[in-house]
PDB file of C-alpha atoms in Angstrom:
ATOM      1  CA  UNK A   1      13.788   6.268 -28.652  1.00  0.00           C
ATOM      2  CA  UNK A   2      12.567   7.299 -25.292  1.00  0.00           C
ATOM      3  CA  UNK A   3       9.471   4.851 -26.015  1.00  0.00           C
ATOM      4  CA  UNK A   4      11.403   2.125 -26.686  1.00  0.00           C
ATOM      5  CA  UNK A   5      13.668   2.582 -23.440  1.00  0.00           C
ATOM      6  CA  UNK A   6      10.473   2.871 -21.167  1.00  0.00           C
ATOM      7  CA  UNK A   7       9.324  -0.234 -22.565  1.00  0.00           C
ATOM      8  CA  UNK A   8      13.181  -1.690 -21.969  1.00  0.00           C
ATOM      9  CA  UNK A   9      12.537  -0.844 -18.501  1.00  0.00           C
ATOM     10  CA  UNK A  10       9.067  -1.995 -18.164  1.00  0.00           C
ATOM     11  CA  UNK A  11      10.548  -5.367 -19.169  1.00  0.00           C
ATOM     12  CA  UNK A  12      13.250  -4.954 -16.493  1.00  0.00           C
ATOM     13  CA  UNK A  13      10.791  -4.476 -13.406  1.00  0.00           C
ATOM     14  CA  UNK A  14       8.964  -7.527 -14.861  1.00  0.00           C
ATOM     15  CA  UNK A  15      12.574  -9.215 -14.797  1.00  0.00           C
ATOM     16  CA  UNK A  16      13.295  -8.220 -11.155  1.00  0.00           C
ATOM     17  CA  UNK A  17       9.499  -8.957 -10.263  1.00  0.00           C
ATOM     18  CA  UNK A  18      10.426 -12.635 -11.275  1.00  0.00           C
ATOM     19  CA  UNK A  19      13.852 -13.195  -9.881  1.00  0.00           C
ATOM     20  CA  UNK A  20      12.414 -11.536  -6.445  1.00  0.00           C
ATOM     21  CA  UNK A  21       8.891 -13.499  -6.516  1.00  0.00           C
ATOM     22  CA  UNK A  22      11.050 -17.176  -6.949  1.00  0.00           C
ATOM     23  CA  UNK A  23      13.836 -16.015  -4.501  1.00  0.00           C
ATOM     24  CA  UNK A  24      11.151 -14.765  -1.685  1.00  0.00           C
ATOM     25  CA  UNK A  25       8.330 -16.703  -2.376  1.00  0.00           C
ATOM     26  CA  UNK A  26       8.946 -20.074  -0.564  1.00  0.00           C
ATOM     27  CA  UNK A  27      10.358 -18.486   2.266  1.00  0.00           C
ATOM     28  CA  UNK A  28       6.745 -15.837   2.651  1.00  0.00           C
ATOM     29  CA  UNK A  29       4.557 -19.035   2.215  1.00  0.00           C
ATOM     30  CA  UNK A  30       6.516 -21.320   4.628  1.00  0.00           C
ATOM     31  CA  UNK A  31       6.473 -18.213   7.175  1.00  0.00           C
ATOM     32  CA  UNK A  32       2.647 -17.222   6.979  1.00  0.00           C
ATOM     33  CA  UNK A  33       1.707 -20.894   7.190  1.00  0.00           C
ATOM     34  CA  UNK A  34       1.207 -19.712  11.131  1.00  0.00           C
ATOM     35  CA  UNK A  35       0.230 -16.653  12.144  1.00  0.00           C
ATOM     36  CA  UNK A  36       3.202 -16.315  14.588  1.00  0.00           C
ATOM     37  CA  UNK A  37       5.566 -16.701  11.954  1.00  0.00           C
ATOM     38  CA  UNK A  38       3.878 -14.098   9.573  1.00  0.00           C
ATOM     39  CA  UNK A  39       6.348 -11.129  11.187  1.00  0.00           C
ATOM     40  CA  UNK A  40       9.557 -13.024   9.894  1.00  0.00           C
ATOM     41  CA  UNK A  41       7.420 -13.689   6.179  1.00  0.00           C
ATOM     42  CA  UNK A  42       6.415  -9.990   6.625  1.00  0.00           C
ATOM     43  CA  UNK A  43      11.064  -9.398   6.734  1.00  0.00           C
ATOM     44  CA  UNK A  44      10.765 -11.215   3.660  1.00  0.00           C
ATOM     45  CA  UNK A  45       8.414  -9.277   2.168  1.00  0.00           C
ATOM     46  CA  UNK A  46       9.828  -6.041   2.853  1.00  0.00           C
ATOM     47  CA  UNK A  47      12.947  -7.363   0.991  1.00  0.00           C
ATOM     48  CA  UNK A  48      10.874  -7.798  -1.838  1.00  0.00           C
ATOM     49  CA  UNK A  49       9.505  -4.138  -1.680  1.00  0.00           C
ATOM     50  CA  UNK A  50      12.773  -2.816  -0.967  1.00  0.00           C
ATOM     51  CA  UNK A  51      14.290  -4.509  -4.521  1.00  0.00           C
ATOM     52  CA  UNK A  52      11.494  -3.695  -6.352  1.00  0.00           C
ATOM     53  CA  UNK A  53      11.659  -0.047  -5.326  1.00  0.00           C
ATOM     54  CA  UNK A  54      15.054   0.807  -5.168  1.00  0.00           C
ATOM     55  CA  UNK A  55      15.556  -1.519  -8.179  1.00  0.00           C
ATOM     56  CA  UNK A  56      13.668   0.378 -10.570  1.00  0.00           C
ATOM     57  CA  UNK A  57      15.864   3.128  -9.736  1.00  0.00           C
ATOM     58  CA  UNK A  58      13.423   5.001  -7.554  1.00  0.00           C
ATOM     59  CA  UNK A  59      14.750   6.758  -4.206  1.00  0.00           C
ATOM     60  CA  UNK A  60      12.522   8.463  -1.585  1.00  0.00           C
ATOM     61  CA  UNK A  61      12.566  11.941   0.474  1.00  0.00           C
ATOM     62  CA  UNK A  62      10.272  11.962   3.949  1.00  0.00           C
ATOM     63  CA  UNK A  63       8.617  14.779   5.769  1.00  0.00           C
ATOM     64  CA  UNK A  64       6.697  14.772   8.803  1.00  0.00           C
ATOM     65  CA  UNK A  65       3.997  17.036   8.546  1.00  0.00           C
ATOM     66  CA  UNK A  66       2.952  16.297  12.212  1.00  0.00           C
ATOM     67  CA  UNK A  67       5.147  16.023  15.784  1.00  0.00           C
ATOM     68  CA  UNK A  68       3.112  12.920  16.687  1.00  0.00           C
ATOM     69  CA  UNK A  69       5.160   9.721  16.850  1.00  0.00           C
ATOM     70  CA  UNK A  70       4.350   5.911  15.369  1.00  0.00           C
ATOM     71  CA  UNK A  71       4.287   3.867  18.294  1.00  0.00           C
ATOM     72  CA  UNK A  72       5.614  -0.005  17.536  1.00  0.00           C
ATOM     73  CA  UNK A  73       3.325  -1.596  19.847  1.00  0.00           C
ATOM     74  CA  UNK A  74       0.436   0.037  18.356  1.00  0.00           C
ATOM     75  CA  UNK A  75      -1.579  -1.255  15.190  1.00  0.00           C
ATOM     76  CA  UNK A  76      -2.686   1.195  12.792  1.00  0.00           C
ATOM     77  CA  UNK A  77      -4.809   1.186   9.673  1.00  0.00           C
ATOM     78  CA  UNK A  78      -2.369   3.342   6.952  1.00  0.00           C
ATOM     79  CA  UNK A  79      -3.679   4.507   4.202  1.00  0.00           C
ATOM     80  CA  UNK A  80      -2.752   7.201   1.486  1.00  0.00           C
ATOM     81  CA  UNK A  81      -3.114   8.254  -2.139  1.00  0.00           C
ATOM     82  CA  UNK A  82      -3.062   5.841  -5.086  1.00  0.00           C
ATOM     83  CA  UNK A  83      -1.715   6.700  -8.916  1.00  0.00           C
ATOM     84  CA  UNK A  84       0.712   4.127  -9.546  1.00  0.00           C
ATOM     85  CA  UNK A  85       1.859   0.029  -8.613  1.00  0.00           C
ATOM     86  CA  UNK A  86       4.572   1.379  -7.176  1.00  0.00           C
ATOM     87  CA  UNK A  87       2.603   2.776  -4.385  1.00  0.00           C
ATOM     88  CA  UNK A  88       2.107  -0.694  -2.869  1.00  0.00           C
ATOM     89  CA  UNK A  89       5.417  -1.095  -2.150  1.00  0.00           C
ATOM     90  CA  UNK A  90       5.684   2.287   0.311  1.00  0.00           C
ATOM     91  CA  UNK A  91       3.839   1.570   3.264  1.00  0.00           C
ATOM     92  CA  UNK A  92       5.988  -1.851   3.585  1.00  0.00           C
ATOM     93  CA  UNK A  93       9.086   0.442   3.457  1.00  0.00           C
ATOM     94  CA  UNK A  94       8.163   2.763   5.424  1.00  0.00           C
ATOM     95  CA  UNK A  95       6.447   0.595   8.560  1.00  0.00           C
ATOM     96  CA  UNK A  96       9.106  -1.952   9.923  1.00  0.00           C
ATOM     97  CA  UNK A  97       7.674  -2.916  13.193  1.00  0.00           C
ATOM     98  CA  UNK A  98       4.224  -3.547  11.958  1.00  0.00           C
ATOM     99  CA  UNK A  99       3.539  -6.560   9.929  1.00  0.00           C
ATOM    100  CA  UNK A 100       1.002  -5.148   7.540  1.00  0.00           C
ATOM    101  CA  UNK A 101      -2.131  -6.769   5.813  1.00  0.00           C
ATOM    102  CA  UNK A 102      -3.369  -5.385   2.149  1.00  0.00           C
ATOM    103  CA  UNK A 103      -6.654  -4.895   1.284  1.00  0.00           C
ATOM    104  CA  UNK A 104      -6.025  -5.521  -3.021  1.00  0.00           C
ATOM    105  CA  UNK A 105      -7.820  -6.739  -6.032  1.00  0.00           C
ATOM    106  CA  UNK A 106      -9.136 -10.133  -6.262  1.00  0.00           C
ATOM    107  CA  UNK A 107      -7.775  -9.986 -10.053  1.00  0.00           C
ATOM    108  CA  UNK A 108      -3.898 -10.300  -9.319  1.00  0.00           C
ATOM    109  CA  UNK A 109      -4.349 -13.600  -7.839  1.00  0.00           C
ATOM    110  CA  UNK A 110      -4.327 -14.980 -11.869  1.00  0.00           C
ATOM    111  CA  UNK A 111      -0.665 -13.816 -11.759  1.00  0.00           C
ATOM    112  CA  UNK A 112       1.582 -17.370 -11.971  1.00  0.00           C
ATOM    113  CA  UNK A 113       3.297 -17.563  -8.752  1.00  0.00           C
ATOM    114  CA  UNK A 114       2.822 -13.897  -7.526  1.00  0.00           C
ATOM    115  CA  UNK A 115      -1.179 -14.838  -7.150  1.00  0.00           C
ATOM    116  CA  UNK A 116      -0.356 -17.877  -4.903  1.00  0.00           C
ATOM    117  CA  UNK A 117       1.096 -15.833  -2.020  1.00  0.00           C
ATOM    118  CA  UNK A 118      -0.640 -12.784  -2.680  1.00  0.00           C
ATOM    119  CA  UNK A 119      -3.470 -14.858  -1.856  1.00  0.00           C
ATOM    120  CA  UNK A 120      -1.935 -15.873   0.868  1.00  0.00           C
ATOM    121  CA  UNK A 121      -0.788 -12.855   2.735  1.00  0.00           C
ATOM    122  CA  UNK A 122      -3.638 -10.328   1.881  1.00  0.00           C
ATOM    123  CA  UNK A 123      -7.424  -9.930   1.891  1.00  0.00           C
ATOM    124  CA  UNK A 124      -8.737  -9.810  -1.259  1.00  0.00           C
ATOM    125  CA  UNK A 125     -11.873  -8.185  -2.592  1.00  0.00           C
ATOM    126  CA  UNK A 126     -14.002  -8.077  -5.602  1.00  0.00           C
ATOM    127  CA  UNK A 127     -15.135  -4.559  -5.736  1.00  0.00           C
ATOM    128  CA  UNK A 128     -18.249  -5.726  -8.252  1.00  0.00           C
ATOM    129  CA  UNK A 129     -19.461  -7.820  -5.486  1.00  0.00           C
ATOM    130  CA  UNK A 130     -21.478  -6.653  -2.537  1.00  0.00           C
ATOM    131  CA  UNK A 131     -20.715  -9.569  -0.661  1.00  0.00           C
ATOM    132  CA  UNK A 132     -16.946  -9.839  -0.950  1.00  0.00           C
ATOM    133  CA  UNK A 133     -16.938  -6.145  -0.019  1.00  0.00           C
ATOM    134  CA  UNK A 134     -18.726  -7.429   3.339  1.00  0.00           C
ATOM    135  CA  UNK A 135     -16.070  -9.972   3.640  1.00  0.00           C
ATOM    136  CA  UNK A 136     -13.209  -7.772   3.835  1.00  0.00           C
ATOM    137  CA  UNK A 137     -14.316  -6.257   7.105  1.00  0.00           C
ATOM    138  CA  UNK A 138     -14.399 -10.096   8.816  1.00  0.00           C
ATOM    139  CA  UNK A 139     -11.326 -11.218   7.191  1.00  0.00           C
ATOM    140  CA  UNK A 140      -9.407  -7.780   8.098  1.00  0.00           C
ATOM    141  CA  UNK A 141     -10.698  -8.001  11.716  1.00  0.00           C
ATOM    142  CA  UNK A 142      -8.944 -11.193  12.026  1.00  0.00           C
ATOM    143  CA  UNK A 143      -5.838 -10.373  10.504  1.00  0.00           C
ATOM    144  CA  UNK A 144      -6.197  -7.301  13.129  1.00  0.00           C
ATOM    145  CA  UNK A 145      -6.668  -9.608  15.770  1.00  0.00           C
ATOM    146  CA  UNK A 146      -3.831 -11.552  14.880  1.00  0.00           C
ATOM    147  CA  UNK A 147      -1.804  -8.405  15.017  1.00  0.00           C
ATOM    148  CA  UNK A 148      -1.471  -7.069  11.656  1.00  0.00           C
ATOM    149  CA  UNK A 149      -1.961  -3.527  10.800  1.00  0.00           C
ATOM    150  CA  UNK A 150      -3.695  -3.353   7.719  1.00  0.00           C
ATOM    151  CA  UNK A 151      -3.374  -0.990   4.543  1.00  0.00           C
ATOM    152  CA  UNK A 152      -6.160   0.103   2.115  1.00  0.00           C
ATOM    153  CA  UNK A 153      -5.558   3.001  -0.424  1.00  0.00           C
ATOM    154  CA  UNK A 154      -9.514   4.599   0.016  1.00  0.00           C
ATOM    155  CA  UNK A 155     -10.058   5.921  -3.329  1.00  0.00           C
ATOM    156  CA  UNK A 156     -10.630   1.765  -4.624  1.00  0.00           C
ATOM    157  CA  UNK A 157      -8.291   2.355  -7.530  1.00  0.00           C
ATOM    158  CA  UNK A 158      -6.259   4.722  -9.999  1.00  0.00           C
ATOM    159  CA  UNK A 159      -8.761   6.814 -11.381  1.00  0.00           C
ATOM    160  CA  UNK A 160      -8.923   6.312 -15.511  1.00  0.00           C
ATOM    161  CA  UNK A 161      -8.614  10.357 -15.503  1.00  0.00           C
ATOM    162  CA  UNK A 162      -5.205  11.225 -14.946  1.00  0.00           C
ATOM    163  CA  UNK A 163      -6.323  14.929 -14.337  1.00  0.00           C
ATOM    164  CA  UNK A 164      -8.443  13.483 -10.846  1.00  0.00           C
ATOM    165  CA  UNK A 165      -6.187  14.858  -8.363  1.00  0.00           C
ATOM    166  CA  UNK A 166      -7.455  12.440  -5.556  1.00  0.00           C
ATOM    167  CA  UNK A 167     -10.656  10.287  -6.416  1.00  0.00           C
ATOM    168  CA  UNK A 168     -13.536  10.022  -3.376  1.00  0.00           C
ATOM    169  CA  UNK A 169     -12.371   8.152  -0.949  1.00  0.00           C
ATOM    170  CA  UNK A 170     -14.667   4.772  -0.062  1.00  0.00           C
ATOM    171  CA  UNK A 171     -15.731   4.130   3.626  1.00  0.00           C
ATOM    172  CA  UNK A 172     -13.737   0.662   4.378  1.00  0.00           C
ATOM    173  CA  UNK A 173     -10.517   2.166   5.982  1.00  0.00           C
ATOM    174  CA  UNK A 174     -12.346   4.492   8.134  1.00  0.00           C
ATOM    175  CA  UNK A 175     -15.179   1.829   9.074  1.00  0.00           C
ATOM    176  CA  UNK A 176     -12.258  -0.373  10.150  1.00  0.00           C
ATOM    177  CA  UNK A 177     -10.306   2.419  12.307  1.00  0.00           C
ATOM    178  CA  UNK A 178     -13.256   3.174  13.964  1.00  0.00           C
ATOM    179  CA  UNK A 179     -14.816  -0.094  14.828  1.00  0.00           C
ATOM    180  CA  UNK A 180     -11.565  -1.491  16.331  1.00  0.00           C
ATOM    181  CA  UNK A 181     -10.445   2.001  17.900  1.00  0.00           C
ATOM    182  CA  UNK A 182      -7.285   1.473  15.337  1.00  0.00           C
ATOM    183  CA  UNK A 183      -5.702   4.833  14.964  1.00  0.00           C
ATOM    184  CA  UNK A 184      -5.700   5.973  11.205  1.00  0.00           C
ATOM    185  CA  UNK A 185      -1.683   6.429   9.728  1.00  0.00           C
ATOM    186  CA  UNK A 186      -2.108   9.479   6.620  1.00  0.00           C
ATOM    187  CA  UNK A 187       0.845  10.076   4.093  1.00  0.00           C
ATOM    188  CA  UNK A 188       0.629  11.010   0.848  1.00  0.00           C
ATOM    189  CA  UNK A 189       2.815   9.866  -2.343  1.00  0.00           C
ATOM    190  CA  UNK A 190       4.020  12.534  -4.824  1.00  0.00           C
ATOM    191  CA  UNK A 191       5.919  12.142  -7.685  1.00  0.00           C
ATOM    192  CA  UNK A 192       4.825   7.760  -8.966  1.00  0.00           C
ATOM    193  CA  UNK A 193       2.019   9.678 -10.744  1.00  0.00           C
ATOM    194  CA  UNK A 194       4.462  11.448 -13.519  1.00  0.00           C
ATOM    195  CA  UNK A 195       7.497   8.640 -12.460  1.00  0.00           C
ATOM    196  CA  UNK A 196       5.310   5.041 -13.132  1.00  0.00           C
ATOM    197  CA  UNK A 197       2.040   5.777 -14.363  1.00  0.00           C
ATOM    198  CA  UNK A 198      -0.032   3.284 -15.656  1.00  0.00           C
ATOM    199  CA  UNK A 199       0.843   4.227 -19.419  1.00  0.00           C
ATOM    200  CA  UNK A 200       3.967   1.794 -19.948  1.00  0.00           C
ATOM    201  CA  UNK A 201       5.239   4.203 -22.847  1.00  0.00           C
ATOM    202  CA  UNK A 202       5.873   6.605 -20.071  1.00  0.00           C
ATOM    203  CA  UNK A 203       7.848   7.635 -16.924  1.00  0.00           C
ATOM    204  CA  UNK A 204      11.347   7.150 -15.614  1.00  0.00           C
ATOM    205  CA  UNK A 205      13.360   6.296 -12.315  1.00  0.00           C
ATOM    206  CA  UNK A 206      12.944   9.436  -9.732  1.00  0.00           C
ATOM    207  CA  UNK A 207      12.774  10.725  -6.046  1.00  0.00           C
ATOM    208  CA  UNK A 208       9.459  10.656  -4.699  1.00  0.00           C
ATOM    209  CA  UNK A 209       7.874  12.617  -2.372  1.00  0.00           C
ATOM    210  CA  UNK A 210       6.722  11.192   0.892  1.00  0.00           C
ATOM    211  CA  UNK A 211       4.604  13.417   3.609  1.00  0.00           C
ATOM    212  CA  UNK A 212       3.402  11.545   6.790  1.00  0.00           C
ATOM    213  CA  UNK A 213       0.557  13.886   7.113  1.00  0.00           C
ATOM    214  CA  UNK A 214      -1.070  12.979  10.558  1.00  0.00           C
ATOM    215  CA  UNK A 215      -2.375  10.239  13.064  1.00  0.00           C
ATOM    216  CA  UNK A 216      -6.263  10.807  13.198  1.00  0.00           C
ATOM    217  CA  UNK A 217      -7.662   9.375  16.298  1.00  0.00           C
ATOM    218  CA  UNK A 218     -10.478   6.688  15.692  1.00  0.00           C
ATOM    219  CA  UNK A 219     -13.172   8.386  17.848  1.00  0.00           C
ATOM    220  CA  UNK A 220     -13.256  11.100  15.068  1.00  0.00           C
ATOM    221  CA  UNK A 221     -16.164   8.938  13.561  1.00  0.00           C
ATOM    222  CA  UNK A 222     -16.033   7.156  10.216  1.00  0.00           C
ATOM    223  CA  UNK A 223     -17.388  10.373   8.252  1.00  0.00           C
ATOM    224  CA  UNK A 224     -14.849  12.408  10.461  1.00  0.00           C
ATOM    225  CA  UNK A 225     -11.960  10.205   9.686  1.00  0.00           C
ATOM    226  CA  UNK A 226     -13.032  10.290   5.661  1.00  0.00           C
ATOM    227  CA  UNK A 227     -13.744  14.149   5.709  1.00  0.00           C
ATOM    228  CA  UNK A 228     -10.293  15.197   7.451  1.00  0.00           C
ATOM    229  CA  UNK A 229      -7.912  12.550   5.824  1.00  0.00           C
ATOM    230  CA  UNK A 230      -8.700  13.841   2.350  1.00  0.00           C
ATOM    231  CA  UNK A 231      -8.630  17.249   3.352  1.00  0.00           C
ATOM    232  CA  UNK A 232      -5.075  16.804   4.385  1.00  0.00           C
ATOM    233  CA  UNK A 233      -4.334  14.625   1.468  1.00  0.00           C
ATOM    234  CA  UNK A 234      -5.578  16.566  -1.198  1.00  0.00           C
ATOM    235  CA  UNK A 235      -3.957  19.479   0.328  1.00  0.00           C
ATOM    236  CA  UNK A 236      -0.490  18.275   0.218  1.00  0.00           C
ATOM    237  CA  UNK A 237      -1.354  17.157  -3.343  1.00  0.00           C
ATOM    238  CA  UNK A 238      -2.547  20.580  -4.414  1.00  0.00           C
ATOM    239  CA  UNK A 239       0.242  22.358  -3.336  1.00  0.00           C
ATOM    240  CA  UNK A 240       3.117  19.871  -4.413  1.00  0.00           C
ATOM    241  CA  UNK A 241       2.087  20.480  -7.913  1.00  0.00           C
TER     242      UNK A 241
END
């Protein structure tokens, strides 16, 4: 029985996916046309999030782990731990005065509809290709000169293992921070691993866990940046469980 309602529920968020996509979607492609418009498509987007989140019957709990404060004039590259879909909705939640840019997988573009302005409003990257790897780095320079802070969850993926606590990170978020002296946002998600895993048979509407763990300063170096982010990510992971 519990099967059958996680698959009910599945079928819901595909549902509200739909109805949200249609609703939204004209309005996010009409605003990103230009890139001045893209912070009132970016209001629209966050709408989306916030239904899809809150929708599925998931609620949220945040702790600072550090005094230092976002500041709104500021563009950041954010980045944190990735075990679920749902974690792409988070960092639109939880950053209202920055239009963000994703870094995602070329592969959701074949999605009817949802592709179209996916394609639109984030870089995309094929992580079997060398050369669209390269691209990212030109394409999220110009979003970043167009005033976008951008997100990349560093480990590439959701590892195939669920017992990898947090996979190795890859180099692109921290290259980024550092070469346009971008200061590096660090939370970490608990709970979407066990709540919305990947394994549609399983997991139910929850509270999640949300620690803001620090704002590393770009001058820390790429390897710095990498080194200490996962440290404090891992940590937090570790001792949540």
């Amino acid at each position: 029985m519990t099967v059958i309602l996680n698959y009910l529920w599945r079928g819901w968020m595909i549902l509200l996916g739909a109805v949200l996509t249609l609703t939204l979607g004209i309005p996010v492609l009409l605003l990103s046309i230009r890139k001045e418009h893209y912070p009132y498509a970016y209001k629209m987007i966050r709408i989306w999030c916030f239904g899809m989140f809150y929708g599925m019957g998931f609620r949220y709990t945040l702790t600072a782990l550090t005094e230092k404060k976002i500041d709104p004039k500021t563009q950041y590259v954010f980045i944190a731990n990735h075990t679920s879909i749902m974690d792409v909705m988070l960092p639109c939640i939880l950053m209202p005065h920055h239009p963000l840019c994703y870094v995602g997988k070329k592969e959701l573009v074949k999605i009817p509809v949802f592709g179209t302005i996916y394609k639109r409003i984030c870089v995309m990257v094929d992580r079997k290709s060398a050369r669209s790897r390269a691209e990212v780095y030109r394409r999220c320079s110009e979003r970043m000169e167009e005033g976008q802070s951008i997100v990349i969850f560093p480990e590439g993926g959701v590892s195939d293992d669920a017992s990898v606590v947090l996979d190795k990170f890859k180099d692109g978020a921290f290259v980024l921070a550092n070469k346009h002296h971008s200061p590096l946002l660090v939370y970490t998600f608990v709970g979407l691993k066990e709540f919305f895993p990947f394994d549609a048979s399983k997991g139910r509407p929850g509270r999640i866990k949300i620690f803001f763990n620090d704002i590393l300063a770009p001058e820390m170096g790429v390897n710095g940046l990498k080194d200490e982010a996962y440290a404090q990510i891992k940590k937090v992971l570790l001792n949540s469980n």
